[in-house]
Coordinates of C-alpha atoms and ligand atoms in Angstrom, one line a residue:
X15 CA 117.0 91.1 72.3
X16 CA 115.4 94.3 74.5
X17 CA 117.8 95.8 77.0
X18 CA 116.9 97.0 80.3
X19 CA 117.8 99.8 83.0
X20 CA 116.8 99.2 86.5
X21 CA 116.5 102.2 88.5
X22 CA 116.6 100.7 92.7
X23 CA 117.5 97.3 92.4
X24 CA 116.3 95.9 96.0
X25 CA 114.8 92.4 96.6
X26 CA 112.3 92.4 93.7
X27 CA 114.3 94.2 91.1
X28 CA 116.8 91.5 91.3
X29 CA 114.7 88.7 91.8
X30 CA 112.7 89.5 88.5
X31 CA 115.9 90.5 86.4
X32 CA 117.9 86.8 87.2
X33 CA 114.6 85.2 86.6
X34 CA 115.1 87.0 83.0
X35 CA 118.5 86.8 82.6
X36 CA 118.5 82.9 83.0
X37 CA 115.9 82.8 80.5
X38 CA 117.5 85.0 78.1
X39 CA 114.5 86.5 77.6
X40 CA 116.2 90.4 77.8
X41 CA 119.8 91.9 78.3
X42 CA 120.4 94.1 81.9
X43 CA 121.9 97.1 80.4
X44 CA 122.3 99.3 83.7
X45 CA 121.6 99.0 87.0
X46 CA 121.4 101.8 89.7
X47 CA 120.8 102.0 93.3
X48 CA 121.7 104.8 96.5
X49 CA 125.1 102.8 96.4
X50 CA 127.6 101.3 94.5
X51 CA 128.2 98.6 96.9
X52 CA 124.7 97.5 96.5
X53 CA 124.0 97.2 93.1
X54 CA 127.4 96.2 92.6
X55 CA 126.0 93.0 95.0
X56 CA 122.8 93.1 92.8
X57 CA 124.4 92.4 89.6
X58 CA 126.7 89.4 91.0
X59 CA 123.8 88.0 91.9
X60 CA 121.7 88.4 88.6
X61 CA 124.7 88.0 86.3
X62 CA 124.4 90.9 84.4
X63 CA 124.5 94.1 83.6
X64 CA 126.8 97.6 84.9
X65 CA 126.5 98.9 88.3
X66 CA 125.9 102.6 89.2
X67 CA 125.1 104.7 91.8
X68 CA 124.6 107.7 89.7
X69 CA 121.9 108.0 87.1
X70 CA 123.3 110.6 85.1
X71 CA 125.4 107.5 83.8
X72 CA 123.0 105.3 82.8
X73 CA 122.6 104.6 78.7
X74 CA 119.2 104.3 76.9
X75 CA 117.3 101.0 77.3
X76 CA 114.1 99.7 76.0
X77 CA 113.0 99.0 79.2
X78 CA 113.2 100.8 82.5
X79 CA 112.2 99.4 85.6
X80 CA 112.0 101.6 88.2
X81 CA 112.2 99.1 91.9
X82 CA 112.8 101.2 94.1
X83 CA 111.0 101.9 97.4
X84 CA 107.1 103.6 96.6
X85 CA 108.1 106.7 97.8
X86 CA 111.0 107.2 95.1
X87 CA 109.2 106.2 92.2
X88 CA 108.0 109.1 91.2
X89 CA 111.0 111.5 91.9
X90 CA 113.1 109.2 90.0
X91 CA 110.7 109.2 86.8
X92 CA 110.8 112.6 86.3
X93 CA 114.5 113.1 87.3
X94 CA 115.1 110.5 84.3
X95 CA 112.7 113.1 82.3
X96 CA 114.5 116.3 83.3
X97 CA 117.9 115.0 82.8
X98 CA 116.7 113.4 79.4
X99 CA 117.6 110.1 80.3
X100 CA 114.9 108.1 78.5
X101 CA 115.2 106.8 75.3
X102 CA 111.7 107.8 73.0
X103 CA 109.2 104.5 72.7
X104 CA 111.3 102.5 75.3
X105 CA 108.8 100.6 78.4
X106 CA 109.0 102.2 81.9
X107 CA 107.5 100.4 84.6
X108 CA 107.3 100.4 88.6
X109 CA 106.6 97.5 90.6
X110 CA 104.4 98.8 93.5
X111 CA 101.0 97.1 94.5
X112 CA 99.3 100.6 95.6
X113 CA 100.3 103.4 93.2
X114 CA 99.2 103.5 89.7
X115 CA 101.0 103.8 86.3
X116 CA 99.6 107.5 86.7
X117 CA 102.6 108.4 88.9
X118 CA 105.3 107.8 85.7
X119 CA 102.9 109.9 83.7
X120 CA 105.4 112.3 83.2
X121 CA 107.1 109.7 81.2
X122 CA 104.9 110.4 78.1
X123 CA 106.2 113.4 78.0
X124 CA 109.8 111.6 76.4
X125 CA 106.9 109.5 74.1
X126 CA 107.6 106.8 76.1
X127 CA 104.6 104.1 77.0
X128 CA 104.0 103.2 81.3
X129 CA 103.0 100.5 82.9
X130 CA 102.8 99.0 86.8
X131 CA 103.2 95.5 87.2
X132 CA 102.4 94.0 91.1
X133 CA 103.8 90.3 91.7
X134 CA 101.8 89.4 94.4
X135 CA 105.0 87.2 95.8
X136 CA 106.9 88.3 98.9
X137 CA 110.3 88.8 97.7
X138 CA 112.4 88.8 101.1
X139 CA 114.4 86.0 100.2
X140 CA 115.4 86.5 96.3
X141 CA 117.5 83.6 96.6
X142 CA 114.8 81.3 97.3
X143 CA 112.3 83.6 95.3
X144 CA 113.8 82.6 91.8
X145 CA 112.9 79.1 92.6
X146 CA 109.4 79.3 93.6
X147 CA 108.4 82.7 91.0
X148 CA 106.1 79.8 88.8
X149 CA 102.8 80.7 88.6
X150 CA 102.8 83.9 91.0
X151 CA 100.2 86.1 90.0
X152 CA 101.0 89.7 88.4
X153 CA 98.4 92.4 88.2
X154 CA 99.1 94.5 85.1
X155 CA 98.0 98.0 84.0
X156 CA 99.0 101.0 81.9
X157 CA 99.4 101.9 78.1
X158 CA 98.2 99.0 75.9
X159 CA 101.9 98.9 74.0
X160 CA 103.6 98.4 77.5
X161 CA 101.1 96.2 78.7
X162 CA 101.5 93.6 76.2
X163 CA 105.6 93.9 75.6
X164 CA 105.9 93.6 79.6
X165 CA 102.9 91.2 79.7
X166 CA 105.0 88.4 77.5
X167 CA 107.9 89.1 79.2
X168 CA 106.6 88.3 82.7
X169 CA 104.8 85.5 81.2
X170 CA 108.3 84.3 80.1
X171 CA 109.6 84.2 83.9
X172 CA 106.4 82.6 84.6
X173 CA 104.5 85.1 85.8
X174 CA 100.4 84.6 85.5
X175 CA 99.3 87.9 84.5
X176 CA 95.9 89.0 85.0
X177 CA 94.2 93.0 84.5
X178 CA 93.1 95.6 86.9
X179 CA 91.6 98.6 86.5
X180 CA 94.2 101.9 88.1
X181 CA 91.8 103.3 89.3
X182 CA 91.2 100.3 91.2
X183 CA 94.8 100.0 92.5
X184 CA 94.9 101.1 95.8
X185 CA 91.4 99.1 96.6
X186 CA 92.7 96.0 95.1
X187 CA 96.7 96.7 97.4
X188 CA 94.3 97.1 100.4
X189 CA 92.9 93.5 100.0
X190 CA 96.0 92.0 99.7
X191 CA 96.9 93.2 102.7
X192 CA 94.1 91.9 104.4
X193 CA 94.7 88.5 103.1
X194 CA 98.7 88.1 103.4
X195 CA 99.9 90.7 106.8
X196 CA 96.4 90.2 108.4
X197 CA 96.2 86.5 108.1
X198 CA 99.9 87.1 110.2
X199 CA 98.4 89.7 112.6
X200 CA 95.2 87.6 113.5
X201 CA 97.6 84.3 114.2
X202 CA 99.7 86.7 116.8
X203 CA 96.5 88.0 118.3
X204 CA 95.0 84.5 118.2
X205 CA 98.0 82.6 120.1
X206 CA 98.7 86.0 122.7
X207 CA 95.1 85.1 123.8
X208 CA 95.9 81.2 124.1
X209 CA 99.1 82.2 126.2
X210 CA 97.2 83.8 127.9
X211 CA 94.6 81.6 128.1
X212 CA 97.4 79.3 129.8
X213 CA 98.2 76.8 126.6
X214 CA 101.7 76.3 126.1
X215 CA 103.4 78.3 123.2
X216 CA 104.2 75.5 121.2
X217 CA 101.1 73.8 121.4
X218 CA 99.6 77.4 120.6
X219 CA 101.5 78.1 117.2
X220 CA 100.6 74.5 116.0
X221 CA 97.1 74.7 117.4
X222 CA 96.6 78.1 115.2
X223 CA 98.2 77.2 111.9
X224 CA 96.0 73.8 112.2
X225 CA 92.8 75.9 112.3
X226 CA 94.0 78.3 109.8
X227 CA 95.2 75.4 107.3
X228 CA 92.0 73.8 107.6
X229 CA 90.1 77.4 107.1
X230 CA 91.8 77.7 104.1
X231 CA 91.2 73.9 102.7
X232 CA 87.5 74.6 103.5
X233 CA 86.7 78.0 101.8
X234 CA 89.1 76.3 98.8
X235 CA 86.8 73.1 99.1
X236 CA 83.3 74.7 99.5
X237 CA 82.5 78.2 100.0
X238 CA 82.8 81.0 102.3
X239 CA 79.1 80.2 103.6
X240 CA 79.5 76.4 104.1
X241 CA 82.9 76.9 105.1
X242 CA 81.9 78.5 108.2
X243 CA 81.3 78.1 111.9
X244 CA 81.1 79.2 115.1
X245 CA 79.2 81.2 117.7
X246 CA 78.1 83.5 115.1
X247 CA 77.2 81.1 112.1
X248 CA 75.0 79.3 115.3
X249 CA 74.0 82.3 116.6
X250 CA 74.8 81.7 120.1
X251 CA 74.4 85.0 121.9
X252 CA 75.7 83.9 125.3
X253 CA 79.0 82.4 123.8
X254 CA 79.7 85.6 122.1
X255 CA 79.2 87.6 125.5
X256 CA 81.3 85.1 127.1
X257 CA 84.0 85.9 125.0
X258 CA 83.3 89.4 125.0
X259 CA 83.7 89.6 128.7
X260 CA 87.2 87.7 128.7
X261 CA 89.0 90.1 125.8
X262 CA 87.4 93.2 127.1
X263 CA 90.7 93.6 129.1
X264 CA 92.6 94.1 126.3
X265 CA 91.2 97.0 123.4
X266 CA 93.0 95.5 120.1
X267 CA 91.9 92.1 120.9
X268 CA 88.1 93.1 121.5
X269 CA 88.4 95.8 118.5
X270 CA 89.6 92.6 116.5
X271 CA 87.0 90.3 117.5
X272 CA 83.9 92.6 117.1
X273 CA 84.7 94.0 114.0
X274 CA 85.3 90.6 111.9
X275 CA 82.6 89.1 113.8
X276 CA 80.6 92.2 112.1
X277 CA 82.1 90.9 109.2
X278 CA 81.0 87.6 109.8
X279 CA 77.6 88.1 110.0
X280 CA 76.6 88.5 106.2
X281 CA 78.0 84.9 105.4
X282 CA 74.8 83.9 108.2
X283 CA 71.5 82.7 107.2
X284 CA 70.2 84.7 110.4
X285 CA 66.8 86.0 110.1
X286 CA 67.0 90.2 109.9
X287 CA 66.1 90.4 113.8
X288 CA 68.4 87.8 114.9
X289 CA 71.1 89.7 112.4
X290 CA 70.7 92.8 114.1
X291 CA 70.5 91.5 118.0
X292 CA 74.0 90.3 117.1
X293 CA 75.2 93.4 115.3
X294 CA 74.1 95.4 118.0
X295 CA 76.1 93.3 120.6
X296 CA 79.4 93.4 118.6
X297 CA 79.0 96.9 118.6
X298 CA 78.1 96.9 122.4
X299 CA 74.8 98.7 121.7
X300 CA 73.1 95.8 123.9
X301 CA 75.5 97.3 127.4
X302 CA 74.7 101.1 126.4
X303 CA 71.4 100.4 126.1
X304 CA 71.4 98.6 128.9
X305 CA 73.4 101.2 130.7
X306 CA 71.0 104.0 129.7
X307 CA 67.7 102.1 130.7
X308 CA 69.4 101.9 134.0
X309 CA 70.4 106.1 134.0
X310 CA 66.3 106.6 133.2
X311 CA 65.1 104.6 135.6
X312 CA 67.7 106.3 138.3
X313 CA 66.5 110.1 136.7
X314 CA 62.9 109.0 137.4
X315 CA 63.1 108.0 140.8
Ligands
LIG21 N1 109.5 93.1 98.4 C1 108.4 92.6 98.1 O1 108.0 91.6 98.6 C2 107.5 93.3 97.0 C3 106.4 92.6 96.5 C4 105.7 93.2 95.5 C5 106.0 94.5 95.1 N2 107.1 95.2 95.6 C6 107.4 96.5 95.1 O2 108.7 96.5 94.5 C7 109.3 97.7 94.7 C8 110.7 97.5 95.3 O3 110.5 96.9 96.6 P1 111.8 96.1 97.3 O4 111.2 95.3 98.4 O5 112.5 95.4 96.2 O6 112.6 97.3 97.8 P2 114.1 97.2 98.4 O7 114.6 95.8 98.6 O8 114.1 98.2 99.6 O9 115.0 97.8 97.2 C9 114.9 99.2 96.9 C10 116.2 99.5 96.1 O10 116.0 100.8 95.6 C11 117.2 101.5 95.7 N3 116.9 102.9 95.7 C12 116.1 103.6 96.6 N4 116.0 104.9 96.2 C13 116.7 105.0 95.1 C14 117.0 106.1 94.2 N5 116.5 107.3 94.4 N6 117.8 105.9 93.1 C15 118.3 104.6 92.9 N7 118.1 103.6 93.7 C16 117.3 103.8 94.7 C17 117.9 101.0 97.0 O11 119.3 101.2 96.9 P3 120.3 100.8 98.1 O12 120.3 99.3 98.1 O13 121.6 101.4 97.7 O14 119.7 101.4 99.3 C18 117.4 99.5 96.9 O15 118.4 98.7 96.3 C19 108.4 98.6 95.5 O16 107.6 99.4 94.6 C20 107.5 97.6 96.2 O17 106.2 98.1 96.5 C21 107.9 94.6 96.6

């Protein structure tokens, strides 16, 4: 069976290594975080493994994961490196949706083989996270070797792996967070404008996760085109004004509202002049205009 080190041993790192351990799919060698308290808590709850806080200590594995926060994976990586901590043709791998394998480059150095591996699962609750990890999707990249010993593993937690490019990593991160902390973000911004709007707060949150549940069941059921509605699916130029004119009070919730409405335009059948009289008053073109007829007629009288 493959042994593993993990190297910052936070929400995911645990998460991914009792979800292995109950499957006996790998034995947790070592694990090491800023403090001993902390990965000794991570190993009582994985069930495995030898807590450090010092990763001079750590013995070889054939499999380092390296969980900690972004900003340490590197440093780590080549502190294993320097301090000749890796063990030649052993797996190391981070965990993070934006960086690359690139950053554990160094790694090849020990002829070792890198890979990065993004669960797109949010893992603030491992408790609750080993029990719904089925089917969560993993994007996987790096050296070919890596990619298919980690691939099988992850497949044996239940991971459903699927490729992307590295160079394509930090595009790929940025969509994500569109879909998962946006989605949160627009159902704030949407129920601060119902308060606002005088609609009690209950009624609000329920009222906004309806719409956004039946959204979702619509995109899923049709497409994005047929799924859509609206002022600017109908093209009504006097609603959108409207609206306009009521956020224009408050700068994020007008920024929000013209730029997806922008966004919203190209899933229109609009004709290319109606496409652009609507562009042009998202962008508030239409009001400068307006405003600089107005300063010509004044400098010609
Ligand atoms: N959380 C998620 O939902 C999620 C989802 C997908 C991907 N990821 C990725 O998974 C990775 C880990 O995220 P996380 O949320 O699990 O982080 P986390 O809960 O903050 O855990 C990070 C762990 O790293 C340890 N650590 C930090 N610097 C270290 C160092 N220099 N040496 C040894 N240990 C160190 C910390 O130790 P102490 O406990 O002692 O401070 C902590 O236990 C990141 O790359 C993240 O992008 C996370």
């Amino acid at each position: 069976m493959k042994t593993i080190n993990c190297i910052g041993c936070g929400k995911l790192g645990k998460t991914i290594l009792k979800l292995i351990v109950d499957k006996q799919l790998a034995y947790v060698n070592d694990i090491v975080n800023q403090s001993l308290h902390s990965a000794r808590e991570s190993v009582k709850f994985i069930g495995q493994g030898n807590a450090l806080s010092k990763l001079d200590e750590i013995t070889p594995a054939d499999i380092y994961f390296i969980a900690t926060r972004d900003d340490a994976i590197q440093t780590v990586c080549e502190e294993l490196i320097r301090k000749n901590l890796l063990k030649p043709g052993s797996f190391i791998l981070h965990f993070s949706g934006s960086l690359s394998s690139d950053i554990l480059s160094s790694a090849r150095m020990a002829h070792c083989y890198i890979a990065s591996a993004h669960p797109v699962k949010s893992f603030s609750e491992p408790s609750i996270v080993v029990n719904t990890f089925l089917g969560t999707y993993i994007a996987l990249e790096g050296d070919q070797e890596a990619v298919t010993s980690i691939g099988d593993l992850l497949k044996g937690i239940g991971g459903t792996i699927f490729n992307i490019k590295k160079e394509n990593k930090r595009q790929y991160h940025a969509a994500m967070v569109i879909a998962n902390n946006y989605l949160t973000t627009l159902h704030f911004q949407a129920m601060k404008n119902l308060k606002n709007s005088g609609v009690d707060e209950k009624i609000a949150k329920n009222l906004v996760s309806m719409l956004m549940n039946d959204s979702l069941n619509n995109v899923n059921r049709l497409n994005h085109k047929d799924a859509l509605t609206g002022p600017i699916q109908r093209g009504d130029t006097m609603t959108i004004k409207g609206h306009m004119e009521a956020l224009k009070t408050d700068p994020t919730s007008i920024a929000i509202y013209t730029a997806l409405g922008k966004g919203t335009l190209s899933l229109t059948s609009h004709d290319p002049s109606k496409k652009k009289e609507l562009e042009d008053l998202l962008s508030g073109d239409q009001d400068m205009k307006h405003t600089s007829a107005i300063s010509n007629i004044r400098s010609h009288l």
